[in-house]
Amino acid sequence: MVKGVLFDFDGTLADSSAGIFHTALYSIRQLGITKEYGEEQLRRFVGPPLRDCFRVTFDLDPSLIDDAVRIYREEYLRTGYRMMSLYPGMKELLIRLRSLSIMTGVATFKGEELVKSCLDNLGVLSLFDSVHGSDERESRTKGDIIRLVLSDMAIDRSEALMVGDTVNDRRGAEDAGVPFLAVTYGFGFRTADERKECMCAGDTEEIFRMIEDINGGR
């Protein structure tokens, strides 16, 4: 039975692509990189820890990554975190889950204080029992972050469900021993190979129905 649902943030709770893409490009432009990047490549910036994002997406020289991260964080706090919106039906989903006494949490690679600011700006911070993200050193794995939320909820890993949109979310759930539900409306799980052996939901209504099914219709 599901007693707690953990959500990734970017691409799962909120469409934050505009702010992320803007800030990522702003950061590398500040470092003198003028190469053009399309949306498909920029999508790779969503999911991994921030330092990995710069390495994977832009093949950035390791000597520039600390500066890129610093610039990114400053610009994101200035403008980027306001450039997002909840996915359709998400607030209603959270309210419905909580009305059934199912706890809700956030487990994300986004900085912990930053994600709380984002949730507050979106008007849903009060709808979560636990929010955890990356620490300043980005030393936490996704599995570590999930375990922090489980500890706050005081539930067994078998009583939780991790909902996310990238393979990083799935790997983190596997590491923490938590069942995983992939959403196909975010930044990942777009191919049959990615969706293989995953429970998948295409929208918030389907997320709710699948949780109801797991809980025997309750």
Coordinates of N, CA and C in Angstrom, one line a residue:
M1 N 0.8 -1.2 0.0 CA 0.0 0.0 0.0 C 0.9 1.2 0.0
V2 N 0.5 2.2 -0.8 CA 1.3 3.5 -0.9 C 0.8 4.4 0.2
K3 N 1.8 4.7 1.1 CA 1.5 5.7 2.2 C 2.2 7.0 1.9
G4 N 3.2 7.1 1.0 CA 3.9 8.3 0.7 C 4.3 8.3 -0.7
V5 N 4.1 9.4 -1.4 CA 4.5 9.6 -2.8 C 5.5 10.7 -2.9
L6 N 6.7 10.3 -3.5 CA 7.8 11.2 -3.6 C 7.8 11.7 -5.1
F7 N 8.0 13.0 -5.3 CA 8.0 13.5 -6.7 C 9.4 14.1 -6.9
D8 N 9.9 13.9 -8.1 CA 11.0 14.7 -8.7 C 10.4 16.1 -8.9
F9 N 11.2 17.1 -9.1 CA 10.7 18.4 -9.4 C 10.7 18.8 -10.9
D10 N 11.8 19.0 -11.5 CA 11.9 19.4 -12.9 C 11.4 18.4 -13.8
G11 N 10.4 18.7 -14.6 CA 9.8 17.7 -15.5 C 8.8 16.7 -14.9
T12 N 8.6 16.8 -13.6 CA 7.6 16.0 -13.0 C 6.5 16.8 -12.3
L13 N 6.9 17.6 -11.4 CA 5.9 18.5 -10.7 C 5.7 19.8 -11.6
A14 N 6.8 20.3 -12.1 CA 6.7 21.6 -12.8 C 7.5 21.6 -14.2
D15 N 6.9 22.3 -15.1 CA 7.7 22.5 -16.4 C 8.5 23.7 -16.2
S16 N 9.8 23.4 -15.9 CA 10.8 24.5 -15.6 C 11.7 24.7 -16.7
S17 N 11.4 24.2 -17.9 CA 12.4 24.2 -19.0 C 12.8 25.6 -19.4
A18 N 11.9 26.5 -19.5 CA 12.2 27.9 -19.9 C 13.3 28.5 -19.1
G19 N 13.1 28.4 -17.7 CA 14.1 28.9 -16.8 C 15.5 28.2 -16.9
I20 N 15.4 26.9 -17.0 CA 16.6 26.1 -17.0 C 17.4 26.3 -18.3
F21 N 16.7 26.3 -19.4 CA 17.4 26.5 -20.7 C 18.0 28.0 -20.8
H22 N 17.2 28.9 -20.3 CA 17.7 30.3 -20.3 C 19.0 30.4 -19.5
T23 N 18.9 29.9 -18.3 CA 20.0 30.0 -17.3 C 21.3 29.3 -17.8
A24 N 21.0 28.1 -18.4 CA 22.2 27.3 -18.8 C 22.9 28.0 -20.0
L25 N 22.1 28.5 -20.9 CA 22.7 29.3 -22.0 C 23.4 30.6 -21.6
Y26 N 22.7 31.3 -20.7 CA 23.3 32.5 -20.1 C 24.7 32.2 -19.5
S27 N 24.8 31.1 -18.7 CA 26.0 30.7 -18.0 C 27.2 30.5 -19.0
I28 N 26.9 29.7 -20.0 CA 28.0 29.5 -20.9 C 28.4 30.7 -21.8
R29 N 27.4 31.5 -22.1 CA 27.7 32.7 -22.8 C 28.6 33.6 -22.0
Q30 N 28.4 33.7 -20.7 CA 29.2 34.5 -19.8 C 30.6 34.0 -19.8
L31 N 30.8 32.7 -20.1 CA 32.2 32.1 -20.2 C 32.8 32.2 -21.6
G32 N 32.1 32.9 -22.5 CA 32.6 33.1 -23.8 C 32.3 32.1 -24.9
I33 N 31.4 31.2 -24.5 CA 31.0 30.1 -25.5 C 29.8 30.6 -26.3
T34 N 30.0 30.6 -27.6 CA 28.9 31.2 -28.5 C 28.2 30.1 -29.4
K35 N 28.6 28.9 -29.3 CA 28.0 27.8 -30.1 C 26.5 27.8 -29.8
E36 N 25.7 27.5 -30.9 CA 24.3 27.4 -30.7 C 23.9 26.0 -30.3
Y37 N 22.9 25.9 -29.5 CA 22.4 24.6 -29.0 C 20.9 24.5 -29.2
G38 N 20.4 23.4 -29.7 CA 18.9 23.2 -29.9 C 18.3 22.6 -28.7
E39 N 16.9 22.7 -28.7 CA 16.1 22.2 -27.5 C 16.4 20.8 -27.2
E40 N 16.6 19.9 -28.2 CA 16.9 18.5 -27.9 C 18.1 18.3 -27.1
Q41 N 19.2 19.1 -27.4 CA 20.4 19.0 -26.6 C 20.3 19.6 -25.3
L42 N 19.5 20.7 -25.2 CA 19.3 21.4 -23.9 C 18.5 20.5 -22.9
R43 N 17.7 19.6 -23.5 CA 16.9 18.7 -22.6 C 17.9 17.8 -21.8
R44 N 19.1 17.6 -22.2 CA 20.0 16.8 -21.5 C 20.5 17.5 -20.2
F45 N 20.2 18.8 -20.1 CA 20.6 19.6 -18.9 C 19.7 19.3 -17.8
V46 N 18.6 18.6 -18.0 CA 17.6 18.4 -16.9 C 17.8 17.0 -16.4
G47 N 17.9 16.8 -15.1 CA 18.0 15.5 -14.5 C 19.2 15.3 -13.6
P48 N 20.4 15.3 -14.2 CA 21.6 15.1 -13.4 C 21.9 16.2 -12.5
P49 N 22.9 16.0 -11.5 CA 23.4 17.1 -10.7 C 24.0 18.2 -11.6
L50 N 24.0 19.4 -11.1 CA 24.3 20.6 -11.9 C 25.7 20.5 -12.6
R51 N 26.7 20.1 -11.9 CA 28.0 20.0 -12.5 C 28.0 19.0 -13.6
D52 N 27.3 17.9 -13.4 CA 27.2 16.9 -14.5 C 26.5 17.4 -15.7
C53 N 25.5 18.3 -15.5 CA 24.7 18.9 -16.6 C 25.7 19.7 -17.5
F54 N 26.6 20.5 -17.0 CA 27.5 21.2 -17.8 C 28.4 20.3 -18.6
R55 N 28.9 19.3 -17.9 CA 29.8 18.3 -18.6 C 29.1 17.6 -19.7
V56 N 27.9 17.0 -19.4 CA 27.1 16.2 -20.3 C 26.6 17.0 -21.5
T57 N 26.0 18.1 -21.2 CA 25.3 18.9 -22.2 C 26.2 19.7 -23.1
F58 N 27.2 20.3 -22.5 CA 28.1 21.3 -23.2 C 29.5 20.8 -23.4
D59 N 29.8 19.6 -22.8 CA 31.2 19.1 -22.8 C 32.2 20.2 -22.3
L60 N 31.8 20.8 -21.2 CA 32.5 22.0 -20.7 C 33.8 21.5 -20.1
D61 N 34.9 22.3 -20.4 CA 36.2 22.0 -19.8 C 36.1 22.0 -18.3
P62 N 36.6 21.0 -17.6 CA 36.5 20.8 -16.2 C 37.0 22.1 -15.4
S63 N 37.9 22.8 -16.0 CA 38.4 24.0 -15.3 C 37.4 25.1 -15.3
L64 N 36.3 25.0 -16.1 CA 35.3 26.1 -16.2 C 34.0 25.7 -15.4
I65 N 33.9 24.5 -14.9 CA 32.7 24.1 -14.4 C 32.3 24.8 -13.1
D66 N 33.3 25.0 -12.2 CA 32.9 25.8 -11.0 C 32.4 27.2 -11.3
D67 N 33.0 27.9 -12.2 CA 32.5 29.2 -12.6 C 31.1 29.1 -13.2
A68 N 30.9 28.1 -14.0 CA 29.6 27.9 -14.7 C 28.5 27.7 -13.7
V69 N 28.8 26.8 -12.7 CA 27.8 26.6 -11.6 C 27.5 27.8 -10.8
R70 N 28.6 28.6 -10.5 CA 28.4 29.8 -9.7 C 27.5 30.8 -10.5
I71 N 27.8 31.0 -11.8 CA 27.0 31.9 -12.6 C 25.6 31.4 -12.8
Y72 N 25.4 30.1 -13.0 CA 24.1 29.5 -13.1 C 23.2 29.8 -11.9
R73 N 23.8 29.5 -10.7 CA 23.0 29.7 -9.5 C 22.6 31.1 -9.3
E74 N 23.5 32.0 -9.6 CA 23.2 33.5 -9.4 C 22.1 33.9 -10.3
E75 N 22.2 33.5 -11.6 CA 21.2 33.9 -12.6 C 19.8 33.2 -12.3
Y76 N 19.9 31.9 -11.9 CA 18.7 31.2 -11.7 C 17.9 31.8 -10.5
L77 N 18.6 32.2 -9.5 CA 18.0 32.9 -8.3 C 17.4 34.3 -8.7
R78 N 18.0 34.9 -9.7 CA 17.6 36.2 -10.1 C 16.4 36.1 -11.0
T79 N 16.4 35.2 -12.0 CA 15.2 35.2 -12.9 C 14.7 33.8 -13.2
G80 N 15.6 32.8 -13.3 CA 15.2 31.5 -13.8 C 14.1 30.8 -13.0
Y81 N 14.2 30.9 -11.7 CA 13.2 30.1 -10.8 C 11.8 30.6 -11.0
R82 N 11.6 31.8 -11.5 CA 10.2 32.3 -11.7 C 9.7 31.8 -13.1
M83 N 10.5 31.3 -13.9 CA 10.1 30.9 -15.3 C 9.6 29.4 -15.3
M84 N 8.5 29.1 -14.6 CA 8.1 27.8 -14.6 C 6.6 27.8 -14.2
S85 N 6.0 26.6 -14.4 CA 4.6 26.4 -14.0 C 4.3 25.0 -13.7
L86 N 3.4 24.7 -12.8 CA 3.0 23.4 -12.5 C 2.4 22.7 -13.7
Y87 N 2.6 21.4 -13.8 CA 1.9 20.7 -14.9 C 0.4 20.7 -14.6
P88 N -0.4 20.6 -15.7 CA -1.9 20.6 -15.5 C -2.4 19.6 -14.5
G89 N -3.2 20.0 -13.6 CA -3.8 19.1 -12.6 C -2.9 18.7 -11.5
M90 N -1.6 19.2 -11.4 CA -0.7 18.8 -10.4 C -1.2 19.2 -9.0
K91 N -1.6 20.5 -8.8 CA -2.0 20.9 -7.5 C -3.2 20.1 -7.0
E92 N -4.1 19.8 -7.9 CA -5.3 19.1 -7.6 C -4.9 17.6 -7.2
L93 N -3.9 17.1 -7.9 CA -3.4 15.7 -7.5 C -2.9 15.7 -6.1
L94 N -2.1 16.7 -5.8 CA -1.5 16.7 -4.4 C -2.6 16.8 -3.4
I95 N -3.6 17.7 -3.6 CA -4.7 17.8 -2.7 C -5.5 16.5 -2.5
R96 N -5.7 15.8 -3.6 CA -6.4 14.5 -3.6 C -5.6 13.5 -2.8
L97 N -4.3 13.4 -3.0 CA -3.5 12.4 -2.3 C -3.6 12.7 -0.8
R98 N -3.4 13.9 -0.5 CA -3.4 14.3 1.0 C -4.8 14.0 1.6
S99 N -5.9 14.2 0.8 CA -7.2 13.9 1.3 C -7.4 12.5 1.7
L100 N -6.6 11.6 1.1 CA -6.6 10.2 1.3 C -5.5 9.8 2.4
S101 N -5.0 10.8 3.0 CA -3.9 10.6 4.1 C -2.7 10.0 3.5
I102 N -2.4 10.2 2.2 CA -1.2 9.8 1.6 C -0.2 11.0 1.7
M103 N 0.9 10.8 2.3 CA 1.9 11.8 2.4 C 2.6 12.2 1.1
T104 N 3.1 13.4 0.9 CA 3.7 13.8 -0.3 C 5.1 14.4 0.0
G105 N 6.0 14.1 -0.9 CA 7.4 14.7 -0.7 C 8.0 15.0 -2.0
V106 N 9.1 15.8 -1.9 CA 9.9 16.1 -3.1 C 11.3 15.6 -2.9
A107 N 11.8 14.9 -3.9 CA 13.2 14.4 -3.9 C 13.8 14.8 -5.2
T108 N 14.7 15.8 -5.2 CA 15.2 16.4 -6.5 C 16.7 16.7 -6.4
F109 N 17.4 16.7 -7.5 CA 18.8 17.2 -7.5 C 18.9 18.7 -7.5
K110 N 17.7 19.4 -7.6 CA 17.8 20.9 -7.4 C 18.2 21.2 -6.0
G111 N 18.9 22.3 -5.8 CA 19.3 22.7 -4.5 C 18.2 22.8 -3.5
E112 N 18.4 22.3 -2.3 CA 17.3 22.1 -1.3 C 16.5 23.4 -1.0
E113 N 17.3 24.5 -0.7 CA 16.6 25.8 -0.4 C 16.0 26.4 -1.6
L114 N 16.6 26.2 -2.8 CA 16.1 26.7 -4.0 C 14.8 26.0 -4.4
V115 N 14.7 24.7 -4.2 CA 13.4 24.0 -4.6 C 12.3 24.4 -3.7
K116 N 12.6 24.7 -2.4 CA 11.6 25.2 -1.5 C 11.1 26.6 -1.9
S117 N 12.0 27.4 -2.4 CA 11.6 28.7 -3.0 C 10.7 28.6 -4.2
C118 N 11.0 27.6 -5.1 CA 10.2 27.4 -6.3 C 8.8 26.9 -5.9
L119 N 8.8 26.0 -4.9 CA 7.5 25.4 -4.5 C 6.6 26.5 -3.9
D120 N 7.3 27.4 -3.1 CA 6.6 28.5 -2.5 C 6.0 29.5 -3.5
N121 N 6.9 29.8 -4.5 CA 6.5 30.7 -5.6 C 5.3 30.1 -6.4
L122 N 5.2 28.7 -6.5 CA 4.2 28.1 -7.2 C 2.9 27.9 -6.4
G123 N 3.0 28.2 -5.1 CA 1.9 28.1 -4.2 C 1.6 26.7 -3.7
V124 N 2.6 25.8 -3.6 CA 2.3 24.4 -3.2 C 3.2 23.9 -2.1
L125 N 4.1 24.8 -1.6 CA 5.0 24.3 -0.6 C 4.3 23.6 0.6
S126 N 3.2 24.2 1.0 CA 2.5 23.7 2.2 C 1.8 22.3 1.9
L127 N 1.8 21.9 0.7 CA 1.2 20.6 0.3 C 2.2 19.4 0.4
F128 N 3.4 19.7 0.9 CA 4.4 18.6 1.0 C 4.8 18.4 2.5
D129 N 5.0 17.2 2.8 CA 5.4 16.8 4.2 C 6.9 16.8 4.3
S130 N 7.6 16.7 3.2 CA 9.1 16.7 3.2 C 9.6 17.1 1.9
V131 N 10.7 17.9 1.9 CA 11.3 18.4 0.7 C 12.8 18.3 0.9
H132 N 13.5 17.5 0.0 CA 14.9 17.4 0.1 C 15.5 17.5 -1.3
G133 N 16.7 18.1 -1.4 CA 17.4 18.2 -2.7 C 18.9 18.1 -2.5
S134 N 19.7 18.6 -3.4 CA 21.1 18.6 -3.3 C 21.6 19.5 -2.2
D135 N 22.8 19.1 -1.6 CA 23.4 20.0 -0.7 C 24.4 20.8 -1.5
E136 N 25.1 21.8 -0.9 CA 25.9 22.7 -1.6 C 27.0 22.0 -2.4
R137 N 27.6 20.9 -1.9 CA 28.7 20.2 -2.5 C 28.2 19.2 -3.6
E138 N 26.9 19.1 -3.7 CA 26.3 18.1 -4.6 C 26.8 16.7 -4.3
S139 N 27.0 16.4 -3.0 CA 27.5 15.1 -2.6 C 26.5 14.0 -2.4
R140 N 25.2 14.4 -2.4 CA 24.1 13.4 -2.2 C 23.8 12.7 -3.5
T141 N 23.6 11.4 -3.5 CA 23.0 10.8 -4.7 C 21.5 10.9 -4.6
K142 N 20.9 10.5 -5.7 CA 19.4 10.5 -5.7 C 18.9 9.6 -4.7
G143 N 19.5 8.4 -4.6 CA 19.1 7.5 -3.5 C 19.2 8.1 -2.1
D144 N 20.3 8.8 -1.9 CA 20.4 9.5 -0.6 C 19.3 10.5 -0.3
I145 N 18.9 11.2 -1.3 CA 17.8 12.2 -1.2 C 16.5 11.5 -0.9
I146 N 16.2 10.5 -1.7 CA 15.0 9.7 -1.4 C 14.9 9.2 0.0
R147 N 16.1 8.7 0.5 CA 16.1 8.1 1.8 C 15.8 9.2 2.9
L148 N 16.3 10.4 2.6 CA 16.0 11.5 3.6 C 14.5 11.8 3.6
V149 N 13.8 11.8 2.5 CA 12.4 12.0 2.5 C 11.7 10.9 3.2
L150 N 12.1 9.6 3.0 CA 11.5 8.5 3.7 C 11.7 8.6 5.2
S151 N 12.8 9.1 5.6 CA 13.1 9.2 7.0 C 12.1 10.2 7.6
D152 N 11.9 11.4 6.9 CA 10.9 12.4 7.4 C 9.5 11.8 7.5
M153 N 9.2 11.0 6.5 CA 7.8 10.4 6.5 C 7.6 9.3 7.5
A154 N 8.8 8.7 7.9 CA 8.8 7.6 8.8 C 7.9 6.4 8.3
I155 N 8.2 6.1 7.0 CA 7.5 5.0 6.4 C 8.6 4.0 5.8
D156 N 8.2 2.8 5.6 CA 9.1 1.8 5.0 C 9.2 2.1 3.5
R157 N 10.3 1.8 2.9 CA 10.5 2.0 1.4 C 9.5 1.3 0.6
S158 N 9.0 0.2 1.1 CA 7.9 -0.6 0.3 C 6.6 0.2 0.3
E159 N 6.4 1.1 1.2 CA 5.2 1.9 1.4 C 5.2 3.2 0.6
A160 N 6.3 3.4 -0.2 CA 6.5 4.7 -0.9 C 6.5 4.4 -2.4
L161 N 6.3 5.5 -3.1 CA 6.3 5.5 -4.6 C 7.1 6.7 -5.1
M162 N 8.1 6.5 -5.8 CA 8.9 7.6 -6.4 C 8.3 7.9 -7.8
V163 N 8.0 9.1 -8.1 CA 7.4 9.5 -9.4 C 8.5 10.5 -10.0
G164 N 8.9 10.1 -11.2 CA 9.9 10.9 -11.9 C 9.9 10.8 -13.4
D165 N 10.7 11.7 -14.0 CA 10.6 11.7 -15.5 C 11.9 11.4 -16.2
T166 N 13.0 11.0 -15.4 CA 14.2 10.7 -16.1 C 14.8 9.4 -15.5
V167 N 15.8 8.8 -16.2 CA 16.4 7.6 -15.8 C 17.2 7.8 -14.4
N168 N 17.6 9.1 -14.2 CA 18.2 9.3 -12.9 C 17.3 9.1 -11.8
D169 N 16.0 9.5 -12.0 CA 15.0 9.2 -10.9 C 14.8 7.7 -10.7
R170 N 14.7 7.0 -11.8 CA 14.5 5.5 -11.7 C 15.7 4.9 -11.0
R171 N 16.9 5.3 -11.4 CA 18.1 4.7 -10.7 C 18.1 5.0 -9.2
G172 N 17.7 6.3 -8.9 CA 17.7 6.6 -7.5 C 16.7 5.8 -6.7
A173 N 15.5 5.6 -7.3 CA 14.5 4.8 -6.7 C 15.0 3.3 -6.5
E174 N 15.7 2.8 -7.5 CA 16.2 1.4 -7.4 C 17.3 1.4 -6.3
D175 N 18.1 2.4 -6.2 CA 19.1 2.5 -5.2 C 18.5 2.5 -3.8
A176 N 17.4 3.2 -3.6 CA 16.7 3.3 -2.3 C 15.7 2.2 -2.1
G177 N 15.5 1.3 -3.1 CA 14.6 0.2 -2.9 C 13.2 0.6 -2.9
V178 N 12.8 1.7 -3.6 CA 11.5 2.2 -3.7 C 10.8 2.0 -5.0
P179 N 9.6 1.5 -5.1 CA 8.9 1.4 -6.4 C 8.9 2.7 -7.2
F180 N 8.9 2.6 -8.5 CA 9.1 3.8 -9.3 C 8.0 3.8 -10.4
L181 N 7.5 5.1 -10.6 CA 6.5 5.4 -11.6 C 7.0 6.4 -12.5
A182 N 7.2 6.1 -13.8 CA 7.7 7.1 -14.8 C 6.6 7.9 -15.4
V183 N 6.8 9.2 -15.5 CA 5.9 10.1 -16.2 C 6.5 10.4 -17.6
T184 N 5.6 10.4 -18.6 CA 6.1 10.5 -20.0 C 5.8 12.0 -20.5
Y185 N 5.3 12.9 -19.7 CA 5.1 14.2 -20.1 C 6.3 15.2 -19.9
G186 N 7.3 14.7 -19.2 CA 8.4 15.5 -18.8 C 9.6 15.5 -19.8
F187 N 10.8 15.3 -19.3 CA 12.0 15.4 -20.1 C 12.5 14.0 -20.6
G188 N 12.0 13.0 -20.0 CA 12.5 11.6 -20.4 C 11.4 10.6 -20.7
F189 N 11.8 9.4 -20.7 CA 10.9 8.3 -21.0 C 10.1 8.5 -22.3
R190 N 10.8 9.0 -23.3 CA 10.1 9.2 -24.6 C 10.2 8.1 -25.6
T191 N 11.1 7.1 -25.3 CA 11.2 6.0 -26.2 C 10.8 4.7 -25.5
A192 N 10.5 3.7 -26.4 CA 10.0 2.4 -25.8 C 11.1 1.8 -25.0
D193 N 12.4 2.0 -25.4 CA 13.5 1.4 -24.6 C 13.5 2.0 -23.2
E194 N 13.4 3.3 -23.1 CA 13.4 4.0 -21.8 C 12.2 3.5 -20.9
R195 N 11.1 3.3 -21.5 CA 9.9 2.9 -20.8 C 9.8 1.4 -20.5
K196 N 10.7 0.7 -21.0 CA 10.7 -0.8 -20.8 C 10.8 -1.1 -19.3
E197 N 9.9 -2.0 -18.9 CA 9.9 -2.5 -17.5 C 9.6 -1.4 -16.5
C198 N 9.0 -0.3 -16.9 CA 8.6 0.8 -16.0 C 7.0 0.9 -16.0
M199 N 6.5 1.2 -14.8 CA 5.1 1.7 -14.8 C 5.1 3.1 -15.3
C200 N 4.2 3.4 -16.2 CA 4.2 4.8 -16.8 C 2.9 5.5 -16.7
A201 N 2.9 6.8 -16.5 CA 1.7 7.6 -16.5 C 1.9 8.8 -17.5
G202 N 0.8 9.1 -18.2 CA 0.9 10.2 -19.2 C 0.5 11.5 -18.7
D203 N -0.3 11.5 -17.5 CA -0.7 12.8 -17.0 C -1.1 12.6 -15.5
T204 N -1.5 13.7 -14.8 CA -1.7 13.6 -13.4 C -2.9 12.7 -13.0
E205 N -3.9 12.7 -13.9 CA -5.0 11.8 -13.6 C -4.6 10.4 -13.6
E206 N -3.7 10.0 -14.6 CA -3.3 8.6 -14.6 C -2.4 8.3 -13.4
I207 N -1.6 9.3 -12.9 CA -0.8 9.0 -11.7 C -1.8 8.6 -10.6
F208 N -2.8 9.4 -10.4 CA -3.8 9.2 -9.3 C -4.4 7.8 -9.5
R209 N -4.9 7.5 -10.7 CA -5.5 6.2 -10.9 C -4.6 5.0 -10.6
M210 N -3.3 5.1 -11.0 CA -2.4 4.1 -10.7 C -2.1 3.9 -9.2
I211 N -2.1 5.0 -8.5 CA -1.9 4.9 -7.0 C -3.2 4.3 -6.4
E212 N -4.3 4.7 -6.9 CA -5.6 4.0 -6.4 C -5.6 2.5 -6.7
D213 N -5.1 2.1 -7.8 CA -5.1 0.7 -8.2 C -4.2 -0.1 -7.2
I214 N -3.0 0.5 -7.0 CA -2.0 -0.1 -6.0 C -2.7 -0.3 -4.7
N215 N -3.4 0.7 -4.3 CA -4.1 0.7 -2.9 C -5.4 0.0 -2.9
G216 N -5.7 -0.7 -4.0 CA -7.0 -1.5 -4.0 C -8.2 -0.6 -4.2
G217 N -8.1 0.5 -4.9 CA -9.2 1.4 -5.1 C -9.5 2.3 -4.0
R218 N -8.7 2.3 -3.0 CA -9.0 3.2 -1.8 C -8.4 4.6 -2.0

